[in-house]
Amino acid sequence: MKKILTLVAVACITITATAQTFNIQTGNVKTTVAAADAGEMTYSDGGQTLTVCGKAFSVSDIDKMYTDNTTVVDNTVSVNYSGTSASIVVAGNIAKYLTITTDGAHVSITQSDDVTEEIIYTLSGTSTDGEFYTYGTYKATVELDGLTLTNPSGAAINIMNGKRIDLSIKKDTENTITDGSNGDQKAAIYCKGHLEMKGKGVLNVYGNTAHAIKSAEYMEMKNCTVNVLKAVKDGISCDEYFFMESGTLNISGVGDDGLQCDIDGTESTGETTDHEDEDSGNIYINGGTINITTTANGTKCIKGDSIVYVNGGTLTLNASGGVDTSDSTDPSYVAGISCGKFVQNGGTITMTIKGTAGRGVKAWDIETNDGELNITNSGAPTTISSDVKSAKGLKALNMALNGGTITINMSGQAGKGISAGSGTSSSSGSTGGWGGGRPGGGGGGMGGGTTYTNIQGSYTQGKSDGTGPKLTVNTTGSAYSSSSAKAIKAICAITLYGGTTEVSTKTSGAEGLESKTSITVKGGKHYFQCYDDCINSKGKITFDGGVTVCYGFGNDAIDSNAGTTGAITIGNGVVFAYTTKGAPEEGFDCDNNSYIAITGTGIGISAGAAQGGGGGGWGGSSSSTISNAQQGYAFVTSSISYQSGRYYTLADNSGNNLVTYSFAGSCSSSLSLMTATGMTKNSTYTIKYSTSAPTDATTAWHGLYLGSSAKGTTNVTSFTAK
């Protein structure tokens, strides 16, 4: 004892004289005290206890005390792992607030509730049988500085602190964290509070029991690179919300979802100002790079309880696997993104979906405003409880494609590029409809025997000013059982306000744009090149703006089964519809020509066969009269052999160009509807062609030329408008 007292006295004199650092070593824990902070070092309990900076040391536990020239950084704790042991260095100003225990390389640090300043824990070194556990009630930072840590019996990093925790990954370091198998831990890295991952280093994580990284509250990420290389469950799981500002997140080798965020409570708060006290289940991707690959049944690359916002960054999502039927009443399909609502305001998303009946984006609501969304889906269909389940590119109850560049390529059987709306279906026993089941038909109409009630949802594309997305949808898959491939299919009404649409389908039954309710075009430019009907609706189809071109090569170009006046309405829009299939397919099919309505001063041109002797639709009566037409029109029943490579001009009696049009393939037409801006009743009009495309058109769109002064040189036909 006398020797210890002497050492203390000498140390005090040395610190005072040279302003060095006083070190107290107890086992593998070293407390460092800067000269300026040392103050009085006192003994109590008859010399059994030494108190330094408020920290009481049992004298019998002190291995040595010495001074050196190291610099003490207040509020810091460093833990260095080395094999089966760990050495800890504690700054003297916080030593009194910490209780530190070790068992080999398993380190446990408890902060008292008296902590009022943030403590930084720096972890480094290597251990294959170690752990970092900390408990506290005040925010803290855990800094990874070249750490390789495996805990074979639990979480490698276990932060039982319900406050904000910075997980700082130091610049130019690589860190690898691994937990054990068959434990009861929630993750290899677990945080009870708010986990904010940052820094400019690399973190590799292997989750051998459950998740790789789990936060019980919100999680944020910026700058750092996080590689989740294995997880039995989710790669990253958090509650409240997930926010990524920058950095790189790579996830693979997971047994469930890649990135998942849940609502912590029972009801979402929605997004709050600066995310203060937010419990939304939202995921915010504002920047950075995300690469996620999932392969398990029913797995999702990104899954949010509420809204997934993609505002920036680059996302590459790959999902494959089968259907999860563990809940027989609610099968789960693989998806790139699954959430309550999906909103894209920017960034680039590239998805490759290969899972059975897999989805690109599945949500109740989908909204795109900007950015790029690319989906390649080759998922095969399956049958569950007698229902065919096929792959989808985008699937939602409500679809609002306001902007951005969207490209969807579907190749699986019966795949649907876009699927919107819902309803209760019933069948009257009919096996076909006006679009199918007839001689020479493509087998792909609306299915006249299917009726929908309780229809919900909406599908809109573009904005009222005519702007909108650049949408491209291609489907190459064949039919499967009773289900055909579709480019865009909606149970609900479809309204196209703007943007551009380019749709291609290749196989029997594969329609371009289909609605069980109605279709209205108000603006934008749209092109459909389809084997089956380009545009098909159980209800009315209205062209009241924009420019629409439909090229059908296996069925009708446009087919309405509304069965009433206005089934196909030409208002102030422009529509060019033709089929190269031949009889009995039509450019416009609405069961009876009298059902066509001309309510504005738009342009309507159709070319195709004359069904039932005069263009009335299969099984319907023909008519050559449109009641109450607002401008001149004509049903041209003379046979016209339209050829590709020729440019046909509809002109008035003075030779003024009303519209020029050309065909992608040869079209033999025995019924053509002609109406154009400026046409008047009892006036004569001519159709002539030339072999040169107009060069002065104000609008040129897939064979349709508007605003041109070009003139045809070779006569085709002439007619008098009604």
XYZ file of C-alpha atoms in Angstrom:
722
model
C 0.000 0.000 0.000
C 2.775 2.370 0.883
C 4.276 1.727 -2.554
C 0.979 2.588 -4.285
C 0.665 5.803 -2.287
C 4.161 6.789 -3.258
C 3.443 6.114 -6.958
C 0.348 8.262 -6.795
C 2.203 11.118 -5.172
C 5.015 10.963 -7.712
C 2.508 10.782 -10.573
C 0.698 13.856 -9.300
C 3.967 15.810 -9.149
C 4.940 14.615 -12.647
C 1.591 15.549 -14.204
C 1.702 18.971 -12.645
C 5.287 19.622 -13.667
C 5.249 18.359 -17.252
C 1.556 18.396 -18.256
C 1.720 14.761 -19.328
C -1.003 12.093 -19.275
C -1.695 9.918 -16.245
C -2.669 6.318 -17.108
C -4.404 3.882 -14.794
C -4.362 0.265 -15.974
C -6.925 -2.166 -14.549
C -6.828 -5.457 -16.400
C -7.280 -4.701 -20.109
C -8.942 -1.327 -19.440
C -6.795 1.789 -19.380
C -8.110 5.118 -18.131
C -6.209 8.149 -19.431
C -6.317 11.486 -17.616
C -5.001 14.725 -19.087
C -3.039 16.941 -16.706
C -5.561 19.740 -16.989
C -8.352 17.412 -15.904
C -6.612 15.412 -13.178
C -7.492 17.639 -10.231
C -7.137 16.001 -6.831
C -6.666 12.242 -6.629
C -7.999 11.051 -3.305
C -8.047 7.862 -1.285
C -10.904 6.563 0.794
C -11.998 3.418 2.594
C -8.724 3.281 4.487
C -6.729 3.517 1.302
C -8.693 0.810 -0.538
C -10.238 3.178 -3.109
C -8.548 5.707 -5.373
C -10.744 8.387 -6.950
C -9.531 10.164 -10.073
C -11.772 12.601 -12.003
C -14.736 11.254 -10.073
C -13.967 7.651 -11.051
C -13.416 5.318 -8.086
C -10.850 2.565 -8.597
C -10.341 -0.320 -6.234
C -6.662 -0.148 -5.476
C -6.405 -3.919 -5.546
C -7.573 -3.879 -9.191
C -4.942 -1.415 -10.370
C -2.155 -3.176 -12.258
C -0.067 -0.094 -12.882
C -0.117 3.672 -13.087
C 2.230 5.658 -15.258
C 2.638 8.841 -17.248
C 3.379 9.291 -20.924
C 3.034 11.828 -23.715
C -0.154 10.505 -25.313
C -2.944 12.927 -26.087
C -6.263 12.422 -24.347
C -9.378 13.107 -26.420
C -12.330 13.761 -24.158
C -15.521 11.707 -24.490
C -13.786 8.835 -26.292
C -13.444 5.121 -25.734
C -11.288 2.942 -27.970
C -11.608 -0.818 -28.148
C -8.932 -2.791 -29.962
C -9.583 -6.475 -30.583
C -6.728 -8.919 -30.817
C -7.640 -12.582 -31.102
C -9.260 -13.715 -27.864
C -8.796 -10.438 -26.007
C -9.564 -6.750 -26.312
C -7.852 -3.686 -24.897
C -9.914 -0.648 -23.934
C -8.785 2.953 -23.483
C -11.171 5.367 -21.742
C -10.855 9.152 -21.560
C -10.728 10.213 -17.927
C -13.510 12.794 -18.199
C -16.117 10.090 -18.880
C -14.659 7.159 -16.954
C -16.958 7.744 -13.976
C -20.023 7.295 -16.226
C -19.013 3.928 -17.637
C -19.134 0.390 -16.318
C -16.896 -1.825 -18.412
C -16.684 -5.611 -18.255
C -14.841 -8.029 -20.497
C -14.831 -11.742 -21.065
C -12.036 -12.471 -23.460
C -12.825 -10.324 -26.502
C -16.451 -9.842 -25.446
C -16.717 -6.219 -24.327
C -19.698 -4.751 -22.478
C -19.951 -1.026 -21.703
C -22.858 0.529 -19.805
C -23.351 4.287 -19.745
C -24.991 5.772 -16.678
C -28.027 7.981 -17.091
C -25.879 10.941 -15.988
C -24.145 11.147 -19.383
C -24.918 14.523 -20.962
C -22.332 14.586 -23.759
C -21.967 12.256 -26.701
C -19.416 9.482 -26.267
C -17.479 8.146 -29.248
C -16.602 4.451 -29.199
C -13.860 3.522 -31.677
C -13.568 -0.167 -32.542
C -10.561 -1.687 -34.329
C -8.596 -4.909 -34.633
C -9.626 -8.498 -35.257
C -11.351 -11.239 -33.281
C -13.181 -14.411 -34.298
C -14.803 -14.676 -30.864
C -15.651 -11.186 -29.735
C -18.463 -8.719 -29.217
C -19.207 -5.075 -28.603
C -22.213 -4.460 -26.364
C -23.229 -1.068 -25.089
C -26.178 0.237 -23.130
C -27.093 3.863 -22.561
C -29.754 6.532 -22.589
C -27.852 9.337 -24.360
C -26.882 9.547 -28.019
C -23.520 8.093 -28.971
C -21.173 7.320 -31.878
C -19.751 3.908 -32.665
C -16.782 4.325 -34.989
C -15.411 1.426 -37.029
C -11.693 1.799 -37.727
C -10.531 -1.336 -39.527
C -12.581 -3.809 -37.484
C -13.035 -7.505 -38.252
C -15.295 -8.952 -35.574
C -17.159 -12.236 -35.320
C -19.364 -13.300 -32.450
C -20.164 -17.009 -32.811
C -22.812 -16.844 -30.086
C -24.744 -13.644 -30.776
C -24.705 -10.168 -32.294
C -21.240 -8.857 -33.009
C -22.294 -5.243 -32.388
C -25.248 -4.885 -30.019
C -26.219 -1.298 -29.228
C -28.936 -1.251 -26.581
C -29.395 2.485 -26.668
C -32.721 3.948 -27.731
C -31.254 7.282 -28.812
C -29.545 8.428 -32.004
C -26.488 6.305 -32.762
C -23.942 7.294 -35.396
C -22.324 4.226 -36.914
C -19.272 5.936 -38.370
C -17.203 3.939 -40.865
C -13.840 5.658 -41.005
C -12.415 6.789 -44.303
C -10.208 4.304 -46.166
C -10.980 1.435 -43.768
C -12.639 -1.905 -44.448
C -14.672 -3.464 -41.675
C -16.299 -6.900 -41.520
C -18.956 -7.866 -38.980
C -20.301 -11.412 -38.581
C -22.658 -12.999 -36.081
C -23.189 -16.629 -35.135
C -25.675 -19.174 -36.404
C -28.756 -20.392 -34.557
C -28.704 -17.670 -31.911
C -31.528 -15.499 -30.661
C -30.034 -12.181 -31.784
C -31.929 -9.967 -34.206
C -28.937 -9.092 -36.371
C -25.176 -9.129 -36.705
C -25.396 -5.367 -36.045
C -28.337 -4.406 -33.856
C -29.324 -0.952 -32.651
C -32.208 -0.300 -30.314
C -32.381 3.357 -31.316
C -31.910 5.525 -34.401
C -28.996 4.231 -36.478
C -27.217 6.669 -38.765
C -24.552 5.054 -40.943
C -21.976 7.459 -42.289
C -18.285 7.897 -43.082
C -16.238 7.075 -46.172
C -15.145 3.558 -45.376
C -16.474 0.090 -46.216
C -18.625 -2.132 -43.996
C -19.207 -5.813 -44.805
C -21.882 -7.652 -42.832
C -22.836 -11.332 -42.558
C -26.068 -12.155 -40.721
C -26.091 -15.876 -39.909
C -29.163 -16.015 -37.646
C -31.585 -13.270 -38.711
C -30.948 -9.856 -40.290
C -27.567 -8.430 -41.208
C -28.325 -4.931 -39.847
C -31.361 -4.141 -37.722
C -32.475 -0.857 -36.211
C -35.499 -0.795 -33.938
C -36.145 2.780 -35.005
C -35.212 4.856 -38.053
C -32.071 4.344 -40.129
C -30.124 6.842 -42.215
C -27.159 6.390 -44.535
C -24.722 8.676 -46.319
C -21.253 8.524 -47.895
C -20.256 5.062 -46.672
C -20.261 1.752 -48.539
C -22.277 -1.016 -46.894
C -22.103 -4.552 -48.260
C -24.641 -7.012 -46.885
C -23.223 -10.329 -48.044
C -25.504 -12.696 -46.145
C -28.669 -12.604 -44.061
C -30.975 -15.415 -43.065
C -33.803 -12.887 -43.012
C -33.735 -9.288 -44.326
C -30.486 -7.676 -45.333
C -31.410 -4.384 -43.671
C -34.449 -4.061 -41.432
C -35.612 -0.956 -39.632
C -38.702 0.657 -38.157
C -40.099 4.184 -38.520
C -38.287 5.182 -41.747
C -35.162 4.617 -43.882
C -33.353 7.577 -45.426
C -30.413 7.317 -47.850
C -28.651 10.493 -48.858
C -25.525 9.122 -50.552
C -23.055 6.262 -50.464
C -23.320 2.721 -51.783
C -25.534 -0.070 -50.491
C -25.000 -3.588 -51.842
C -27.238 -6.432 -50.640
C -27.128 -10.089 -51.679
C -27.330 -13.569 -50.195
C -30.476 -12.833 -48.177
C -33.207 -15.267 -47.230
C -35.980 -12.671 -47.226
C -36.193 -9.037 -48.331
C -33.196 -6.896 -49.210
C -34.216 -3.636 -47.517
C -37.328 -3.492 -45.353
C -38.891 -0.696 -43.308
C -41.889 -1.187 -41.000
C -44.185 1.107 -39.073
C -43.137 0.844 -35.430
C -46.603 1.550 -34.051
C -50.081 0.732 -35.251
C -50.659 3.790 -37.438
C -48.389 5.808 -39.704
C -47.613 9.425 -38.829
C -46.900 10.089 -42.484
C -43.933 12.211 -43.485
C -43.140 14.933 -40.951
C -41.047 18.117 -41.126
C -37.379 17.089 -41.050
C -38.707 13.591 -40.189
C -39.106 14.719 -36.587
C -40.752 11.943 -34.537
C -41.709 10.265 -37.796
C -43.096 6.741 -37.724
C -44.216 6.203 -41.279
C -42.732 3.033 -42.685
C -41.438 5.265 -45.495
C -38.241 4.700 -47.452
C -36.491 7.759 -48.913
C -33.771 7.311 -51.547
C -32.358 10.754 -52.281
C -29.011 9.728 -53.733
C -26.244 7.181 -53.779
C -26.084 3.744 -55.341
C -28.145 0.701 -54.376
C -27.563 -2.797 -55.741
C -29.847 -5.517 -54.373
C -30.202 -9.141 -55.473
C -32.789 -11.425 -53.872
C -33.533 -15.060 -54.708
C -35.899 -16.415 -52.033
C -39.568 -17.255 -52.593
C -41.777 -14.190 -52.344
C -38.821 -11.917 -51.632
C -38.692 -8.171 -52.320
C -35.586 -6.143 -53.067
C -37.125 -3.120 -51.321
C -40.197 -3.339 -49.104
C -41.841 -0.481 -47.238
C -44.918 -0.514 -45.042
C -45.945 2.844 -46.457
C -44.322 5.012 -49.168
C -41.112 4.375 -51.088
C -39.741 7.637 -52.486
C -36.977 7.558 -55.080
C -35.813 11.143 -55.481
C -32.322 10.447 -56.810
C -29.534 7.929 -56.969
C -29.011 4.785 -58.999
C -30.835 1.581 -58.083
C -30.190 -1.841 -59.610
C -32.649 -4.443 -58.363
C -32.645 -8.139 -59.274
C -35.374 -10.422 -57.953
C -35.876 -14.104 -58.647
C -37.494 -17.011 -56.829
C -40.804 -18.760 -56.566
C -44.121 -17.867 -54.985
C -44.343 -17.953 -51.202
C -47.520 -19.908 -50.412
C -46.936 -20.300 -46.684
C -50.107 -18.231 -46.240
C -52.506 -20.036 -48.560
C -54.938 -17.099 -48.504
C -52.326 -14.518 -49.490
C -49.584 -15.777 -51.818
C -46.496 -13.575 -51.938
C -44.685 -12.876 -55.203
C -41.142 -11.623 -55.716
C -40.839 -7.907 -56.506
C -38.294 -5.219 -57.113
C -40.227 -2.762 -54.925
C -43.301 -3.501 -52.816
C -44.992 -0.833 -50.703
C -48.211 1.001 -49.955
C -47.297 3.788 -52.374
C -44.395 4.221 -54.776
C -43.297 7.714 -55.813
C -40.415 8.380 -58.204
C -39.263 11.967 -58.512
C -35.801 11.311 -59.926
C -32.934 8.873 -60.046
C -32.469 5.796 -62.211
C -34.007 2.439 -61.348
C -33.136 -0.700 -63.288
C -34.968 -3.912 -62.393
C -34.488 -7.444 -63.630
C -37.298 -9.697 -62.447
C -37.151 -13.457 -63.047
C -39.339 -14.791 -60.264
C -42.521 -16.742 -60.902
C -45.354 -14.243 -61.440
C -42.910 -11.590 -60.217
C -43.621 -7.867 -60.086
C -41.393 -4.921 -60.872
C -43.221 -2.436 -58.643
C -46.250 -3.519 -56.635
C -48.165 -0.934 -54.611
C -51.641 0.360 -53.922
C -50.611 3.605 -55.600
C -47.852 4.270 -58.129
C -46.804 7.804 -59.053
C -43.941 8.761 -61.353
C -42.912 12.378 -61.841
C -39.321 12.238 -63.099
C -36.304 9.967 -63.367
C -35.793 6.700 -65.218
C -37.534 3.414 -64.482
C -36.431 0.367 -66.464
C -38.055 -3.010 -65.864
C -37.150 -6.277 -67.582
C -39.442 -9.067 -66.421
C -39.243 -12.648 -67.681
C -41.255 -14.193 -64.859
C -43.243 -17.289 -65.767
C -46.939 -17.631 -64.869
C -48.429 -20.100 -62.436
C -51.886 -21.256 -61.392
C -53.020 -20.837 -57.781
C -56.501 -21.958 -56.718
C -57.559 -22.202 -60.372
C -56.513 -18.585 -61.019
C -53.718 -17.738 -63.419
C -51.090 -15.517 -61.802
C -48.726 -13.858 -64.246
C -45.807 -11.455 -64.040
C -46.389 -7.693 -63.947
C -44.111 -4.748 -64.651
C -46.121 -2.202 -62.644
C -49.121 -3.274 -60.571
C -51.276 -0.872 -58.577
C -54.839 0.035 -57.757
C -54.159 3.653 -58.734
C -51.595 4.530 -61.385
C -50.470 8.124 -62.084
C -47.623 8.231 -64.591
C -47.039 11.977 -64.572
C -43.475 12.108 -65.881
C -40.134 10.407 -66.223
C -38.847 7.811 -68.645
C -40.419 4.388 -68.153
C -39.366 1.316 -70.127
C -40.960 -2.065 -69.486
C -40.006 -5.253 -71.311
C -42.072 -8.367 -70.569
C -41.189 -11.776 -72.016
C -42.938 -14.316 -69.804
C -46.152 -16.030 -70.840
C -49.266 -13.938 -70.065
C -47.093 -11.128 -68.691
C -48.681 -7.709 -68.154
C -46.518 -4.632 -68.573
C -48.856 -2.456 -66.494
C -51.835 -3.613 -64.457
C -54.172 -1.133 -62.747
C -57.482 -1.092 -60.909
C -59.572 -3.877 -59.448
C -63.095 -5.205 -59.540
C -65.299 -8.211 -59.056
C -65.504 -10.318 -62.193
C -68.283 -12.599 -63.272
C -68.772 -14.638 -66.426
C -71.987 -15.102 -68.356
C -70.603 -18.271 -69.846
C -69.551 -16.707 -73.117
C -66.249 -17.989 -74.428
C -65.337 -14.971 -76.455
C -66.038 -11.343 -77.136
C -66.094 -8.982 -80.029
C -62.324 -9.076 -80.008
C -61.946 -12.848 -79.944
C -63.537 -16.138 -80.780
C -64.399 -15.120 -84.317
C -62.956 -16.422 -87.559
C -59.544 -14.938 -88.243
C -59.562 -13.078 -84.953
C -56.561 -12.809 -82.659
C -58.345 -14.377 -79.733
C -57.775 -11.397 -77.544
C -60.766 -9.145 -77.135
C -62.117 -8.022 -73.818
C -63.942 -11.277 -73.379
C -67.505 -10.117 -73.848
C -68.695 -12.750 -71.386
C -66.767 -11.177 -68.487
C -68.427 -8.404 -66.536
C -66.859 -6.336 -63.742
C -68.623 -4.716 -60.825
C -67.283 -2.869 -57.779
C -64.633 -1.323 -59.990
C -62.005 0.666 -58.108
C -58.854 2.534 -58.992
C -57.623 4.867 -61.695
C -55.057 5.034 -64.467
C -53.793 8.405 -65.663
C -50.829 9.262 -67.804
C -49.404 12.742 -68.205
C -50.672 16.131 -67.119
C -53.409 18.418 -68.354
C -50.841 20.606 -70.147
C -49.895 17.683 -72.397
C -46.573 16.933 -70.745
C -45.967 13.514 -69.321
C -43.739 10.467 -69.279
C -41.922 8.760 -72.078
C -43.494 5.326 -71.728
C -42.316 2.281 -73.652
C -43.895 -1.130 -73.094
C -42.940 -4.273 -75.015
C -44.451 -7.711 -74.481
C -43.302 -10.818 -76.324
C -44.796 -13.588 -74.199
C -47.497 -15.915 -75.456
C -50.772 -16.776 -73.751
C -50.916 -19.174 -70.808
C -54.075 -21.128 -70.079
C -56.919 -18.583 -70.277
C -54.666 -15.548 -69.837
C -53.020 -13.527 -72.612
C -50.086 -11.186 -72.443
C -50.981 -7.476 -72.316
C -48.967 -4.282 -72.529
C -51.282 -2.081 -70.430
C -54.350 -3.550 -68.759
C -56.766 -1.738 -66.459
C -60.004 -2.777 -64.842
C -60.630 0.917 -64.154
C -60.924 3.841 -66.563
C -57.835 4.992 -68.452
C -57.100 8.658 -69.228
C -54.077 9.738 -71.255
C -53.378 13.425 -70.698
C -49.909 13.730 -72.174
C -46.439 12.389 -72.688
C -45.466 9.793 -75.262
C -46.403 6.132 -75.400
C -44.840 3.432 -77.553
C -46.284 -0.051 -77.167
C -45.424 -3.275 -78.941
C -46.954 -6.747 -78.547
C -46.094 -9.867 -80.525
C -48.473 -12.737 -79.827
C -52.099 -13.785 -80.151
C -54.301 -12.150 -77.542
C -51.660 -9.572 -76.634
C -53.429 -6.222 -76.663
C -51.762 -2.859 -76.289
C -54.076 -0.715 -74.149
C -57.064 -2.388 -72.506
C -59.689 -1.139 -70.086
C -62.740 -2.873 -68.702
C -64.313 0.567 -68.162
C -63.354 3.292 -70.682
C -60.393 4.929 -72.414
C -60.001 8.665 -73.019
C -57.097 10.316 -74.842
C -56.805 14.027 -74.070
C -53.227 14.787 -75.057
C -49.762 13.465 -75.794
C -48.511 11.227 -78.577
C -49.198 7.494 -78.526
C -48.212 4.632 -80.791
C -49.357 1.021 -80.608
C -48.032 -1.764 -82.809
C -49.798 -4.884 -81.672
C -50.656 -8.392 -82.756
C -54.054 -8.151 -81.089
C -56.186 -5.034 -80.598
C -54.037 -1.956 -80.127
C -56.731 -0.271 -78.015
C -59.660 -2.205 -76.563
C -62.331 -1.297 -74.073
C -65.469 -2.794 -72.646
C -66.725 0.790 -72.619
C -66.268 3.916 -74.697
C -63.031 5.025 -76.364
C -62.694 8.789 -76.832
C -60.035 10.795 -78.682
C -60.399 14.360 -77.458
C -56.799 15.504 -77.821
C -53.298 14.330 -78.607
C -52.098 12.184 -81.471
C -52.701 8.432 -81.519
C -51.495 5.900 -84.091
C -52.591 2.261 -83.912
C -51.107 -0.443 -86.141
C -52.724 -3.833 -85.657
C -51.278 -6.781 -87.522
C -53.285 -9.656 -86.046
C -56.618 -8.132 -85.076
C -58.472 -4.820 -84.936
C -56.611 -1.584 -84.433
C -59.238 -0.071 -82.100
C -62.123 -2.058 -80.633
C -64.907 -0.816 -78.371
C -67.574 -3.119 -76.990
C -69.670 -0.336 -75.457
C -72.533 -1.103 -77.832
C -73.897 2.429 -77.858
C -73.516 5.772 -79.587
C -70.103 7.235 -78.800
C -68.485 3.834 -78.479
C -65.653 5.376 -80.484
C -65.682 9.168 -80.297
C -63.492 11.525 -82.295
C -63.465 14.871 -80.556
C -60.564 17.288 -80.896
C -57.911 14.596 -81.025
C -56.077 12.952 -83.900
C -56.284 9.194 -84.434
C -54.932 6.997 -87.221
C -55.924 3.330 -86.893
C -55.264 0.528 -89.341
C -54.903 -3.229 -89.449
C -52.942 -5.313 -91.922
C -54.602 -8.567 -90.860
C -57.315 -8.435 -93.473
C -60.953 -9.496 -93.165
C -62.703 -9.392 -90.838
C -60.474 -7.047 -88.779
C -61.080 -3.294 -88.819
C -59.355 -0.040 -88.103
C -62.341 1.007 -85.960
C -64.528 -1.775 -84.581
C -67.504 -0.759 -82.453
C -70.079 -3.301 -83.645
C -71.969 -0.732 -85.695
C -70.603 2.253 -87.571
C -73.469 4.376 -86.294
C -71.955 4.037 -82.822
C -69.065 6.238 -83.947
C -69.427 9.864 -82.863
C -67.670 12.955 -84.215
C -68.009 15.634 -81.568
C -65.168 17.999 -82.413
C -62.812 19.130 -85.146
C -60.192 16.428 -84.801
C -58.798 13.983 -87.339
C -59.856 10.367 -87.646
C -58.553 7.952 -90.238
C -59.088 4.226 -90.216
C -58.235 1.467 -92.645
C -59.163 -2.186 -92.594
C -61.699 -4.750 -93.675
C -65.453 -4.304 -93.924
C -66.952 -6.782 -91.516
C -70.385 -8.155 -92.198
C -70.541 -6.309 -95.493
C -69.842 -2.669 -94.869
C -67.903 -2.277 -91.664
C -70.444 -2.880 -88.984
C -68.420 -5.091 -86.703
C -68.563 -8.865 -86.487
C -72.160 -9.885 -86.206
C -73.386 -6.292 -86.109
C -75.298 -4.246 -88.654
C -73.436 -1.863 -90.883
C -74.200 1.793 -91.289
C -72.690 4.599 -93.294
C -74.247 7.397 -91.266
C -73.028 9.173 -88.136
C -75.698 11.189 -86.364
C -75.026 14.814 -85.429
C -71.418 14.826 -86.683
C -69.770 18.178 -85.965
C -67.752 18.171 -89.189
C -67.653 16.403 -92.536
C -66.800 12.724 -92.787
C -66.997 9.778 -95.143
C -66.978 6.004 -95.030
C -64.878 5.073 -98.034
C -65.986 1.607 -99.092
C -63.954 1.368 -102.264
C -61.119 -1.120 -101.986
C -57.764 0.563 -101.420
C -54.467 -1.261 -101.476
C -52.296 0.831 -99.194
C -48.571 0.163 -99.551
C -45.727 0.840 -97.150
C -43.245 3.369 -98.478
C -46.021 5.555 -99.847
C -47.265 8.768 -98.245
C -50.994 9.347 -98.673
C -52.383 12.856 -98.503
C -56.017 13.709 -97.808
C -56.673 17.059 -99.515
C -59.629 19.307 -100.145
C -60.878 20.310 -103.583
C -58.298 23.115 -103.701
C -55.437 20.732 -103.001
C -54.887 21.887 -99.415
C -53.283 19.189 -97.276
C -55.543 18.134 -94.415
C -53.338 15.243 -93.245
C -50.686 12.898 -94.621
C -50.367 9.324 -93.440
C -48.267 6.258 -94.234
C -48.345 2.577 -93.297
C -45.766 0.359 -91.612
C -47.061 -2.603 -93.602
C -49.250 -3.188 -96.640
C -52.924 -2.737 -95.799
C -55.827 -3.884 -97.937
C -58.735 -1.707 -96.886
C -62.357 -2.112 -97.896
C -63.628 0.340 -95.288
C -61.981 3.618 -94.324
C -63.376 6.354 -92.132
C -62.151 9.803 -93.107
C -62.722 12.945 -91.093
C -60.377 15.878 -90.670
C -60.290 19.453 -89.507
C -61.972 21.645 -92.123
C -64.016 18.917 -93.815
C -67.544 20.027 -94.681
C -70.643 18.240 -95.819
C -71.118 17.790 -99.597
C -67.542 18.842 -100.374
C -65.246 16.671 -102.465
C -61.935 15.343 -101.174
C -59.131 13.366 -102.750
C -56.495 10.922 -101.608
C -53.208 10.909 -103.496
C -49.840 9.444 -102.676
C -46.193 10.219 -103.281
C -43.043 8.309 -102.369
C -41.429 11.125 -100.410
C -42.138 11.813 -96.780
C -43.223 15.357 -95.884
C -40.351 17.443 -94.588
C -42.346 20.394 -93.288
C -44.774 18.660 -90.924
C -45.245 20.380 -87.586
C -45.930 16.944 -86.072
C -44.541 13.686 -87.449
C -45.467 10.602 -85.445
C -45.172 7.019 -86.673
C -46.568 7.616 -90.133
C -48.834 10.537 -89.306
C -47.840 13.977 -90.607
C -49.705 17.073 -89.475
C -49.349 20.659 -90.610
C -47.619 19.791 -93.857
C -48.156 21.409 -97.250
C -47.060 18.274 -99.105
C -49.193 17.116 -102.025
C -49.711 13.646 -103.381
C -48.885 12.960 -107.014
C -50.781 9.753 -107.810
C -54.554 9.451 -107.473
C -55.973 6.821 -105.116
C -59.619 7.753 -104.671
C -61.993 10.631 -104.127
C -65.236 11.015 -102.178
C -67.918 13.437 -101.121
C -68.218 14.150 -97.416
C -71.453 13.739 -95.517
